[in-house]
PDB file of C-alpha atoms in Angstrom:
ATOM      1  CA  MET A   1      -0.040  -0.283  -0.390  1.00 93.00           C
ATOM      2  CA  THR A   2       1.258   3.169  -1.058  1.00 98.00           C
ATOM      3  CA  ARG A   3       1.320   6.164   1.721  1.00 97.00           C
ATOM      4  CA  ASP A   4      -1.534   7.767  -0.012  1.00 97.00           C
ATOM      5  CA  GLN A   5      -3.064   4.942   0.036  1.00 98.00           C
ATOM      6  CA  LYS A   6      -2.688   4.606   3.322  1.00 98.00           C
ATOM      7  CA  VAL A   7      -3.399   8.675   4.071  1.00 98.00           C
ATOM      8  CA  VAL A   8      -7.323   7.988   2.084  1.00 98.00           C
ATOM      9  CA  GLY A   9      -8.126   5.009   3.927  1.00 98.00           C
ATOM     10  CA  VAL A  10      -7.575   5.642   7.525  1.00 98.00           C
ATOM     11  CA  GLY A  11      -9.506   8.973   6.607  1.00 98.00           C
ATOM     12  CA  ALA A  12     -12.108   6.713   4.877  1.00 98.00           C
ATOM     13  CA  VAL A  13     -11.966   4.269   7.898  1.00 98.00           C
ATOM     14  CA  SER A  14     -12.492   7.159  10.328  1.00 98.00           C
ATOM     15  CA  GLY A  15     -15.137   9.013   8.346  1.00 98.00           C
ATOM     16  CA  VAL A  16     -17.462   5.639   8.429  1.00 98.00           C
ATOM     17  CA  ILE A  17     -16.878   5.296  12.199  1.00 98.00           C
ATOM     18  CA  ALA A  18     -17.486   8.669  13.199  1.00 98.00           C
ATOM     19  CA  MET A  19     -20.641   9.204  10.599  1.00 98.00           C
ATOM     20  CA  ILE A  20     -21.873   5.287  12.534  1.00 98.00           C
ATOM     21  CA  ALA A  21     -21.247   7.070  15.741  1.00 98.00           C
ATOM     22  CA  ALA A  22     -22.589  10.576  15.389  1.00 98.00           C
ATOM     23  CA  VAL A  23     -25.807   9.220  13.647  1.00 98.00           C
ATOM     24  CA  MET A  24     -26.374   6.841  16.758  1.00 98.00           C
ATOM     25  CA  GLY A  25     -25.660   9.751  19.715  1.00 98.00           C
ATOM     26  CA  ILE A  26     -27.655  12.403  17.536  1.00 98.00           C
ATOM     27  CA  TYR A  27     -30.799   9.385  17.052  1.00 98.00           C
ATOM     28  CA  HIS A  28     -31.087   9.094  20.981  1.00 97.00           C
ATOM     29  CA  LEU A  29     -30.470  12.488  21.788  1.00 98.00           C
ATOM     30  CA  TRP A  30     -33.299  13.994  19.235  1.00 97.00           C
ATOM     31  CA  PRO A  31     -36.839  14.254  20.732  1.00 96.00           C
ATOM     32  CA  ALA A  32     -39.461  12.253  19.131  1.00 93.00           C
ATOM     33  CA  THR A  33     -41.774  14.223  17.123  1.00 93.00           C
ATOM     34  CA  ALA A  34     -45.377  13.807  17.600  1.00 93.00           C
ATOM     35  CA  GLY A  35     -47.890  13.668  14.552  1.00 94.00           C
ATOM     36  CA  LEU A  36     -46.097  11.170  12.632  1.00 96.00           C
ATOM     37  CA  ALA A  37     -48.155   8.254  12.034  1.00 94.00           C
ATOM     38  CA  ASP A  38     -49.552   9.310   8.687  1.00 96.00           C
ATOM     39  CA  ILE A  39     -47.097   8.768   5.649  1.00 97.00           C
ATOM     40  CA  SER A  40     -47.908  11.705   4.262  1.00 97.00           C
ATOM     41  CA  SER A  41     -46.996  13.512   7.663  1.00 98.00           C
ATOM     42  CA  ARG A  42     -43.547  11.406   8.017  1.00 98.00           C
ATOM     43  CA  LEU A  43     -42.936  12.800   3.490  1.00 98.00           C
ATOM     44  CA  ALA A  44     -43.467  16.465   5.316  1.00 98.00           C
ATOM     45  CA  TYR A  45     -41.297  16.158   7.586  1.00 98.00           C
ATOM     46  CA  THR A  46     -38.469  14.585   6.087  1.00 98.00           C
ATOM     47  CA  LEU A  47     -38.651  17.391   3.099  1.00 98.00           C
ATOM     48  CA  GLN A  48     -38.877  19.895   5.374  1.00 98.00           C
ATOM     49  CA  ALA A  49     -35.287  18.656   7.369  1.00 98.00           C
ATOM     50  CA  ASP A  50     -34.350  18.034   4.235  1.00 98.00           C
ATOM     51  CA  ILE A  51     -34.028  21.293   2.971  1.00 98.00           C
ATOM     52  CA  PHE A  52     -30.747  21.427   5.753  1.00 98.00           C
ATOM     53  CA  SER A  53     -29.199  19.263   3.391  1.00 98.00           C
ATOM     54  CA  VAL A  54     -29.085  20.796   0.416  1.00 98.00           C
ATOM     55  CA  LEU A  55     -27.592  24.102   2.305  1.00 98.00           C
ATOM     56  CA  PRO A  56     -23.588  22.690   1.259  1.00 98.00           C
ATOM     57  CA  LEU A  57     -25.070  22.805  -2.561  1.00 98.00           C
ATOM     58  CA  LEU A  58     -26.407  26.089  -2.541  1.00 98.00           C
ATOM     59  CA  VAL A  59     -23.387  27.553  -0.238  1.00 98.00           C
ATOM     60  CA  GLY A  60     -21.042  25.929  -2.861  1.00 98.00           C
ATOM     61  CA  ILE A  61     -22.609  26.530  -5.839  1.00 98.00           C
ATOM     62  CA  VAL A  62     -22.948  30.982  -4.787  1.00 98.00           C
ATOM     63  CA  VAL A  63     -19.018  30.614  -3.838  1.00 98.00           C
ATOM     64  CA  VAL A  64     -18.471  28.743  -6.999  1.00 97.00           C
ATOM     65  CA  GLY A  65     -20.210  32.220  -8.859  1.00 97.00           C
ATOM     66  CA  ASN A  66     -18.362  34.620  -6.617  1.00 97.00           C
ATOM     67  CA  SER A  67     -15.174  33.107  -7.475  1.00 96.00           C
ATOM     68  CA  ARG A  68     -15.468  33.153 -10.712  1.00 96.00           C
ATOM     69  CA  PHE A  69     -17.184  36.954 -11.378  1.00 96.00           C
ATOM     70  CA  LEU A  70     -14.355  38.023  -8.887  1.00 96.00           C
ATOM     71  CA  SER A  71     -12.133  36.599 -10.918  1.00 96.00           C
ATOM     72  CA  GLU A  72     -10.266  36.223 -14.989  1.00 94.00           C
ATOM     73  CA  ALA A  73     -12.000  32.895 -14.656  1.00 95.00           C
ATOM     74  CA  ILE A  74     -15.401  34.381 -15.126  1.00 95.00           C
ATOM     75  CA  ASP A  75     -15.580  32.955 -18.389  1.00 95.00           C
ATOM     76  CA  PRO A  76     -15.499  28.877 -17.776  1.00 92.00           C
ATOM     77  CA  THR A  77     -14.632  28.851 -21.472  1.00 94.00           C
ATOM     78  CA  LEU A  78     -11.336  30.667 -21.178  1.00 94.00           C
ATOM     79  CA  HIS A  79     -10.137  26.873 -18.628  1.00 94.00           C
ATOM     80  CA  LYS A  80      -8.255  29.918 -15.854  1.00 95.00           C
ATOM     81  CA  GLU A  81      -9.905  28.665 -13.138  1.00 96.00           C
ATOM     82  CA  ASP A  82      -6.704  28.595  -9.968  1.00 95.00           C
ATOM     83  CA  LEU A  83      -6.622  25.338  -7.642  1.00 96.00           C
ATOM     84  CA  GLY A  84      -8.815  26.329  -5.236  1.00 96.00           C
ATOM     85  CA  MET A  85     -12.065  27.377  -8.085  1.00 96.00           C
ATOM     86  CA  GLU A  86     -11.074  23.568  -9.134  1.00 97.00           C
ATOM     87  CA  ILE A  87     -11.785  22.379  -6.510  1.00 98.00           C
ATOM     88  CA  ASN A  88     -14.549  23.874  -4.958  1.00 97.00           C
ATOM     89  CA  GLY A  89     -16.516  22.716  -8.028  1.00 97.00           C
ATOM     90  CA  ARG A  90     -15.871  19.837  -7.834  1.00 98.00           C
ATOM     91  CA  VAL A  91     -17.449  19.166  -4.025  1.00 98.00           C
ATOM     92  CA  VAL A  92     -20.484  21.311  -6.105  1.00 98.00           C
ATOM     93  CA  GLU A  93     -20.363  18.456  -8.335  1.00 98.00           C
ATOM     94  CA  ASN A  94     -19.848  15.569  -5.771  1.00 98.00           C
ATOM     95  CA  THR A  95     -22.161  17.407  -3.049  1.00 98.00           C
ATOM     96  CA  LEU A  96     -25.003  17.391  -6.106  1.00 98.00           C
ATOM     97  CA  GLN A  97     -24.947  13.389  -6.447  1.00 98.00           C
ATOM     98  CA  GLN A  98     -24.403  12.926  -3.036  1.00 98.00           C
ATOM     99  CA  TRP A  99     -27.328  15.132  -1.801  1.00 98.00           C
ATOM    100  CA  VAL A 100     -29.826  13.162  -5.446  1.00 98.00           C
ATOM    101  CA  LEU A 101     -29.557   9.690  -3.205  1.00 98.00           C
ATOM    102  CA  PHE A 102     -29.780  11.659  -0.087  1.00 98.00           C
ATOM    103  CA  LEU A 103     -32.688  12.870  -0.911  1.00 98.00           C
ATOM    104  CA  VAL A 104     -34.662   9.732  -2.575  1.00 98.00           C
ATOM    105  CA  GLY A 105     -32.733   7.823  -0.162  1.00 98.00           C
ATOM    106  CA  THR A 106     -34.066  10.195   2.584  1.00 98.00           C
ATOM    107  CA  LEU A 107     -37.351  10.143   0.991  1.00 98.00           C
ATOM    108  CA  ALA A 108     -37.931   6.189   0.532  1.00 98.00           C
ATOM    109  CA  LEU A 109     -36.936   5.680   4.080  1.00 98.00           C
ATOM    110  CA  SER A 110     -39.417   8.065   5.632  1.00 98.00           C
ATOM    111  CA  VAL A 111     -42.227   6.637   3.700  1.00 97.00           C
ATOM    112  CA  ASN A 112     -41.947   2.771   5.729  1.00 96.00           C
ATOM    113  CA  LEU A 113     -40.530   4.379   8.973  1.00 97.00           C
ATOM    114  CA  ALA A 114     -42.502   4.253  12.059  1.00 96.00           C
ATOM    115  CA  ALA A 115     -43.698   7.863  13.765  1.00 96.00           C
ATOM    116  CA  GLU A 116     -40.742   7.056  16.979  1.00 95.00           C
ATOM    117  CA  GLN A 117     -37.921   5.551  14.034  1.00 97.00           C
ATOM    118  CA  MET A 118     -37.923   9.310  12.719  1.00 98.00           C
ATOM    119  CA  ARG A 119     -35.165  10.949  14.744  1.00 98.00           C
ATOM    120  CA  LEU A 120     -32.937   8.623  11.797  1.00 98.00           C
ATOM    121  CA  ILE A 121     -33.933  11.710   9.766  1.00 98.00           C
ATOM    122  CA  PRO A 122     -32.727  15.041  11.525  1.00 98.00           C
ATOM    123  CA  ALA A 123     -30.139  12.981  12.696  1.00 98.00           C
ATOM    124  CA  ALA A 124     -28.558  12.127   9.088  1.00 98.00           C
ATOM    125  CA  VAL A 125     -29.100  15.516   8.039  1.00 98.00           C
ATOM    126  CA  VAL A 126     -26.986  16.509  10.374  1.00 98.00           C
ATOM    127  CA  VAL A 127     -24.175  14.232   9.867  1.00 98.00           C
ATOM    128  CA  PHE A 128     -24.687  14.677   5.819  1.00 99.00           C
ATOM    129  CA  ILE A 129     -24.275  18.727   6.401  1.00 98.00           C
ATOM    130  CA  VAL A 130     -21.053  18.000   8.772  1.00 98.00           C
ATOM    131  CA  ALA A 131     -19.840  15.470   6.091  1.00 98.00           C
ATOM    132  CA  ARG A 132     -20.294  17.441   3.669  1.00 98.00           C
ATOM    133  CA  ILE A 133     -18.201  20.450   5.506  1.00 98.00           C
ATOM    134  CA  ALA A 134     -15.540  18.141   6.258  1.00 98.00           C
ATOM    135  CA  PHE A 135     -15.507  17.145   2.594  1.00 98.00           C
ATOM    136  CA  TRP A 136     -14.610  20.483   1.761  1.00 98.00           C
ATOM    137  CA  VAL A 137     -12.369  21.304   4.496  1.00 98.00           C
ATOM    138  CA  GLY A 138     -10.516  18.069   3.670  1.00 98.00           C
ATOM    139  CA  TYR A 139     -10.398  18.848   0.289  1.00 98.00           C
ATOM    140  CA  ARG A 140      -8.770  22.207   0.552  1.00 97.00           C
ATOM    141  CA  ILE A 141      -6.491  20.942   2.740  1.00 98.00           C
ATOM    142  CA  HIS A 142      -5.529  18.853   0.565  1.00 97.00           C
ATOM    143  CA  PRO A 143      -6.983  16.059  -2.175  1.00 97.00           C
ATOM    144  CA  LEU A 144      -6.752  12.963  -0.347  1.00 98.00           C
ATOM    145  CA  TYR A 145      -8.041  14.667   2.804  1.00 98.00           C
ATOM    146  CA  ARG A 146     -11.471  14.593   1.435  1.00 98.00           C
ATOM    147  CA  ALA A 147     -11.343  10.900   1.897  1.00 98.00           C
ATOM    148  CA  PHE A 148     -12.910  11.518   5.609  1.00 98.00           C
ATOM    149  CA  GLY A 149     -15.600  13.299   4.341  1.00 98.00           C
ATOM    150  CA  MET A 150     -16.226  11.499   1.917  1.00 98.00           C
ATOM    151  CA  ALA A 151     -16.931   8.162   3.182  1.00 98.00           C
ATOM    152  CA  ALA A 152     -18.778   9.367   5.472  1.00 98.00           C
ATOM    153  CA  THR A 153     -21.897  10.927   3.440  1.00 98.00           C
ATOM    154  CA  GLY A 154     -20.785   8.412   1.075  1.00 98.00           C
ATOM    155  CA  TYR A 155     -21.218   5.482   3.329  1.00 98.00           C
ATOM    156  CA  LEU A 156     -24.921   7.021   4.759  1.00 98.00           C
ATOM    157  CA  ASN A 157     -25.831   7.134   1.612  1.00 98.00           C
ATOM    158  CA  ILE A 158     -25.412   3.657   1.299  1.00 98.00           C
ATOM    159  CA  GLY A 159     -26.866   2.937   4.949  1.00 98.00           C
ATOM    160  CA  ILE A 160     -30.592   4.896   3.926  1.00 98.00           C
ATOM    161  CA  ILE A 161     -31.356   3.766   0.516  1.00 98.00           C
ATOM    162  CA  ALA A 162     -29.993   0.277   2.001  1.00 98.00           C
ATOM    163  CA  PHE A 163     -32.164   0.432   4.903  1.00 98.00           C
ATOM    164  CA  ALA A 164     -35.236   2.144   2.672  1.00 98.00           C
ATOM    165  CA  PHE A 165     -34.785  -1.234   0.505  1.00 97.00           C
ATOM    166  CA  TRP A 166     -35.311  -3.583   3.886  1.00 98.00           C
ATOM    167  CA  LYS A 167     -37.524  -1.593   5.212  1.00 96.00           C
ATOM    168  CA  MET A 168     -40.364  -2.458   1.819  1.00 95.00           C
ATOM    169  CA  LEU A 169     -39.580  -6.062   2.318  1.00 93.00           C
ATOM    170  CA  PRO A 170     -42.671  -7.446   3.371  1.00 85.00           C
TER     171      PRO A 170
END
C-alpha cells in the first residue's frame, strides 16, 4: 500500500466510524416528534428536514459563482480557474451527486419508518451537512484529506438506501 492509499484508507475508515457514531448519538438525543403517524406527515417532515441538507450545495454554488465573478475565470470556456476554484467546483459536483442520493434515500425511507423511528431523518441530515463540510475542508487542505467526508457521506447514503430497501420488504 502506498502512503497516499494509507492516508485515504485511514480517512475513509475514520469517516465511516464517525458517521455511524454521530447518527446513533444524534438519533438517541433527538426528541421524538408527535403527529407522524401517516405517510404524508412523515414525507412532509422529511422534506422540511431535507431543505437543510441542501445548504452545503447552495453555499458551494454561491462560492463558485462569486469566485468566477471576481476573477479572470468569469468566462469558464477560457479555463482560467485556479486550484481552489477547481476544487470548489468539484466539491459542488460531488455534493450534488451525494445530495440527490440522500434526498431520494431519506424520502424513500421515511414512508416505511415508524413514527418513533423518524428521529433518524434529522440525525442523518445533521451528519450529511457536517460530512459535506468535512469533505470540502479536507479537499481544500489536500485532496487526499477529502476521504473522511467522502466516506462519511457515501456510506451514510448507502446505509439509508439499504435501510429503505430493507424496510420495503414484506
